[in-house]
C-alpha positions as CSV (number, residue, x, y, z in Angstrom):
1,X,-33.8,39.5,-25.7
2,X,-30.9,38.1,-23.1
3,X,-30.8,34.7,-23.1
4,X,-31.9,32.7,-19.9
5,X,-29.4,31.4,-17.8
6,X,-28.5,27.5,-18.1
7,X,-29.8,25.7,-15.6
8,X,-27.4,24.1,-13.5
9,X,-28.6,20.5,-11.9
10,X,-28.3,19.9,-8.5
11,X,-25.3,18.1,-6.7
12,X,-26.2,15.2,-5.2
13,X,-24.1,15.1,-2.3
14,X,-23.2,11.2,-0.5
15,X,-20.6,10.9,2.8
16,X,-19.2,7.8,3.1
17,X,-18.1,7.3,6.9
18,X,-15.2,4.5,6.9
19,X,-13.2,2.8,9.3
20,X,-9.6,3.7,8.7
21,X,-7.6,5.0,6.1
22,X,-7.5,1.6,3.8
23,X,-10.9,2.6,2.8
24,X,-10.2,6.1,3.1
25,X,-7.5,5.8,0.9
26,X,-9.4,3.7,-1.7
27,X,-12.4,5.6,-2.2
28,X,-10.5,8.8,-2.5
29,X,-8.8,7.4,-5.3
30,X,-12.0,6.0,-6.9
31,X,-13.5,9.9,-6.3
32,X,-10.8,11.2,-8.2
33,X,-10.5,8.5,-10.9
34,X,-14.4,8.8,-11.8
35,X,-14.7,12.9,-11.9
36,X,-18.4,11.3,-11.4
37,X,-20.2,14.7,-12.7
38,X,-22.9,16.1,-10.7
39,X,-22.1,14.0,-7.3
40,X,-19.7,14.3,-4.6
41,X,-18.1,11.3,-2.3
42,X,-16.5,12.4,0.5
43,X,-14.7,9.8,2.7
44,X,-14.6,10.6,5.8
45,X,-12.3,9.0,8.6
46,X,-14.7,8.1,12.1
47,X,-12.6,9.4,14.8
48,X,-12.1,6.1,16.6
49,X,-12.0,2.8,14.7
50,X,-15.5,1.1,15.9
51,X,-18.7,0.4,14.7
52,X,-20.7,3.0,17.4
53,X,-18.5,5.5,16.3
54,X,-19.0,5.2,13.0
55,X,-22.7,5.0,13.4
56,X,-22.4,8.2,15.7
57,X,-20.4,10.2,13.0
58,X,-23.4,9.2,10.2
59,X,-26.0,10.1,12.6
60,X,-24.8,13.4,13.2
61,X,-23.8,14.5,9.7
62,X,-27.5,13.0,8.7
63,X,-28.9,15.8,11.7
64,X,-26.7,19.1,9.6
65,X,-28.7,17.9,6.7
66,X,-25.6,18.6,4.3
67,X,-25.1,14.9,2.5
68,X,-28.3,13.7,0.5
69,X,-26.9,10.0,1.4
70,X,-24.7,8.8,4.0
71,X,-23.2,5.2,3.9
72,X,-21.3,3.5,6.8
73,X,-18.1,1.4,5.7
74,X,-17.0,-0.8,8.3
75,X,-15.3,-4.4,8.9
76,X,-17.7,-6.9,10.8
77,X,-14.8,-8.6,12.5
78,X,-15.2,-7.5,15.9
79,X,-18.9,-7.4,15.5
80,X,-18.7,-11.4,15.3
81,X,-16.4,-11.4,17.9
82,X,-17.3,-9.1,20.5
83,X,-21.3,-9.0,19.9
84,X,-23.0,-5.7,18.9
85,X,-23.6,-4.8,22.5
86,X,-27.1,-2.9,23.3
87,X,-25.9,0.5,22.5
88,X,-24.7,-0.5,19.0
89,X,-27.5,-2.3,18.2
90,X,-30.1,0.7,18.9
91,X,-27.6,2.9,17.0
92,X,-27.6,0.5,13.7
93,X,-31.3,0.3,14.1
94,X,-32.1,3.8,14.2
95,X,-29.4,4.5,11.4
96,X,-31.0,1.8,9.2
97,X,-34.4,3.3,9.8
98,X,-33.1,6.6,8.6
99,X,-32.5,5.6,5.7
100,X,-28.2,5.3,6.1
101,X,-26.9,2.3,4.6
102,X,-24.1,-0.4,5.1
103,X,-21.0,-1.7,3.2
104,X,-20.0,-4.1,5.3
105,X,-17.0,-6.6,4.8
106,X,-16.0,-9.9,7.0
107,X,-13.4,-10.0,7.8
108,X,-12.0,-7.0,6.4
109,X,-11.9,-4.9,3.7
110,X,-9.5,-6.7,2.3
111,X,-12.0,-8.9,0.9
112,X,-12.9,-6.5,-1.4
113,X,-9.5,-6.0,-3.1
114,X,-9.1,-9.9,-3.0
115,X,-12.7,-10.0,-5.0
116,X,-10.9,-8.2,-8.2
117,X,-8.8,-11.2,-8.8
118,X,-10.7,-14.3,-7.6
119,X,-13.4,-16.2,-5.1
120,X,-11.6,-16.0,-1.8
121,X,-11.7,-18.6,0.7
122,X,-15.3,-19.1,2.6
123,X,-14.3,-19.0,5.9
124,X,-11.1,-16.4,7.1
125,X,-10.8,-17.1,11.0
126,X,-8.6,-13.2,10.6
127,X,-7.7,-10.5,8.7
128,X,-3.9,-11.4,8.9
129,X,-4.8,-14.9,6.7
130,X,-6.7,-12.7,4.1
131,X,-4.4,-10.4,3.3
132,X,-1.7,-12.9,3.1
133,X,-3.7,-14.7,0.8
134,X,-4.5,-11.4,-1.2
135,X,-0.6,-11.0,-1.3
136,X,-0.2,-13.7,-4.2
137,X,-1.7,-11.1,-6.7
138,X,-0.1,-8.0,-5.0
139,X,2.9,-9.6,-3.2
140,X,4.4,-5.7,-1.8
141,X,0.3,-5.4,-0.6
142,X,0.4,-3.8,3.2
143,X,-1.6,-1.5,5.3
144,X,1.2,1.4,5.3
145,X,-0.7,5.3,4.6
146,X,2.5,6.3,2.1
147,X,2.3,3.1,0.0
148,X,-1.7,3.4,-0.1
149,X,-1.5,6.8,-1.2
150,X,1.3,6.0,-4.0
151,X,-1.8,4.3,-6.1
152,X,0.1,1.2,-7.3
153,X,-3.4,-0.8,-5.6
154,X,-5.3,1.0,-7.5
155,X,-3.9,1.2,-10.8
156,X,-4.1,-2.5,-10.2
157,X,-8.0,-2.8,-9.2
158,X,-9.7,-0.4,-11.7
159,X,-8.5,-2.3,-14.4
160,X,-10.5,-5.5,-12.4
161,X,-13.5,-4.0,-11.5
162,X,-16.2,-5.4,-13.1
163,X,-14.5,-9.1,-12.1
164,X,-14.9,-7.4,-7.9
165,X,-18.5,-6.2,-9.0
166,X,-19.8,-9.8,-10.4
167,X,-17.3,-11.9,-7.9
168,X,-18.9,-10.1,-5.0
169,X,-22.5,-10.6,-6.2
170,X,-21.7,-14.4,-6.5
171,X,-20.5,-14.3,-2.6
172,X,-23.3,-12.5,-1.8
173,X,-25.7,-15.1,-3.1
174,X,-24.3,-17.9,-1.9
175,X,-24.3,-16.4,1.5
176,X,-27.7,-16.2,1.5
177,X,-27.7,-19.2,0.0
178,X,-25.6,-20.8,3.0
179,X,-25.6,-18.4,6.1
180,X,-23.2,-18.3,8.6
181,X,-21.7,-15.4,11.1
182,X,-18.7,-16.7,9.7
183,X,-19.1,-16.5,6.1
184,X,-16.2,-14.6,4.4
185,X,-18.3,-11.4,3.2
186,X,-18.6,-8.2,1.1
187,X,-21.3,-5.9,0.3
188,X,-19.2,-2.9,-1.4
189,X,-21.0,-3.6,-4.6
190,X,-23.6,-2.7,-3.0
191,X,-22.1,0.7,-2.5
192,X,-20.3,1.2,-5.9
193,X,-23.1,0.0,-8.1
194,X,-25.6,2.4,-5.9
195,X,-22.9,5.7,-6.0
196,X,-22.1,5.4,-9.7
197,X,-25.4,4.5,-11.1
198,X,-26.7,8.0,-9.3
199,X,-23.3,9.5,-10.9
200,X,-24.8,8.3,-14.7
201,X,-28.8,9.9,-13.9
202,X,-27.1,12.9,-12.9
């Protein structure tokens, strides 16, 4: 009697839509430092560096029906600065009630790489002050695609993981604890803890 093929289990499929290429860049790496079995993370770069155009990008990929989750990845710097605007604001509603969800960070990514080493500062009035406060745990730390991609960040932060995951929780809480637009924020362990605990089901 042949014997019956294995049975292969589905992919689950997730399309992360980020800013720019800091997060590009990161979450590539964390792709190929995981080989997460049966899931795929693709980072994809929205064409111009904005909030609607990010949303626009996961709205569309959610109509081909490819990804089985999308998430947006996007600073809110400009959002407290600028305002949403009525466009936006219809577009983040209607992505929300689709189902896409947010990893948002005030006021930049940044945040998150700070997070690995300590509590950052409450209140960042810019990005600039963040990341040179970030630069006392990686002093040669800077925004530059070729140093990115040489993976000296993050052979530094998967070591410190768990420290961003439970750091990030704690700013979390006490933002809800203390709300304020201007609250340094982070909500990428929302994203990481949601992504790799669908990796470990699979």
């Amino acid at each position: 009697m042949p014997r019956k093929p294995a049975k292969i289990a589905a992919r689950r499929t997730i399309l992360l839509v980020v800013e720019g290429e800091t997060e590009q860049i990161y979450f590539s790496q964390v792709k190929a430092h995981r080989h997460a079995s049966g899931i795929t993370i693709t980072p994809r770069l929205a064409k111009h560096s904005s909030v609607r155009h990010i949303l626009l990008a996961a709205l569309a990929e959610q109509e081909s029906g490819v990804y089985d989750e999308i998430w947006c990845v996007f600073d809110r710097d400009t959002i407290v600065r600028d305002g949403l605007g009525e466009e936006t604001t219809a577009l983040l509603e209607k992505a929300r009630a689709r189902g896409i969800r947010f990893a948002e960070s005030y006021p930049s990514f940044e945040v998150w790489f700070y997070l690995h080493f300590a509590m950052p500062h409450p209140h960042y009035l810019s990005q600039y002050t963040l990341i040179e406060d970030f630069r006392q745990f990686v002093p040669r730390y800077g925004k530059e695609q070729a140093w990115l991609s040489g993976g000296e960040l993050y052979k530094q932060l998967r070591v410190r993981e768990r420290t961003a995951l439970s750091n990030s929780v704690l700013l979390a809480a006490h933002n809800a604890a203390c709300p304020s637009e201007g609250n340094t924020a982070c909500s990428v362990h929302e994203l990481m803890g949601a992504v790799f605990a669908t990796a470990a089901r699979c």
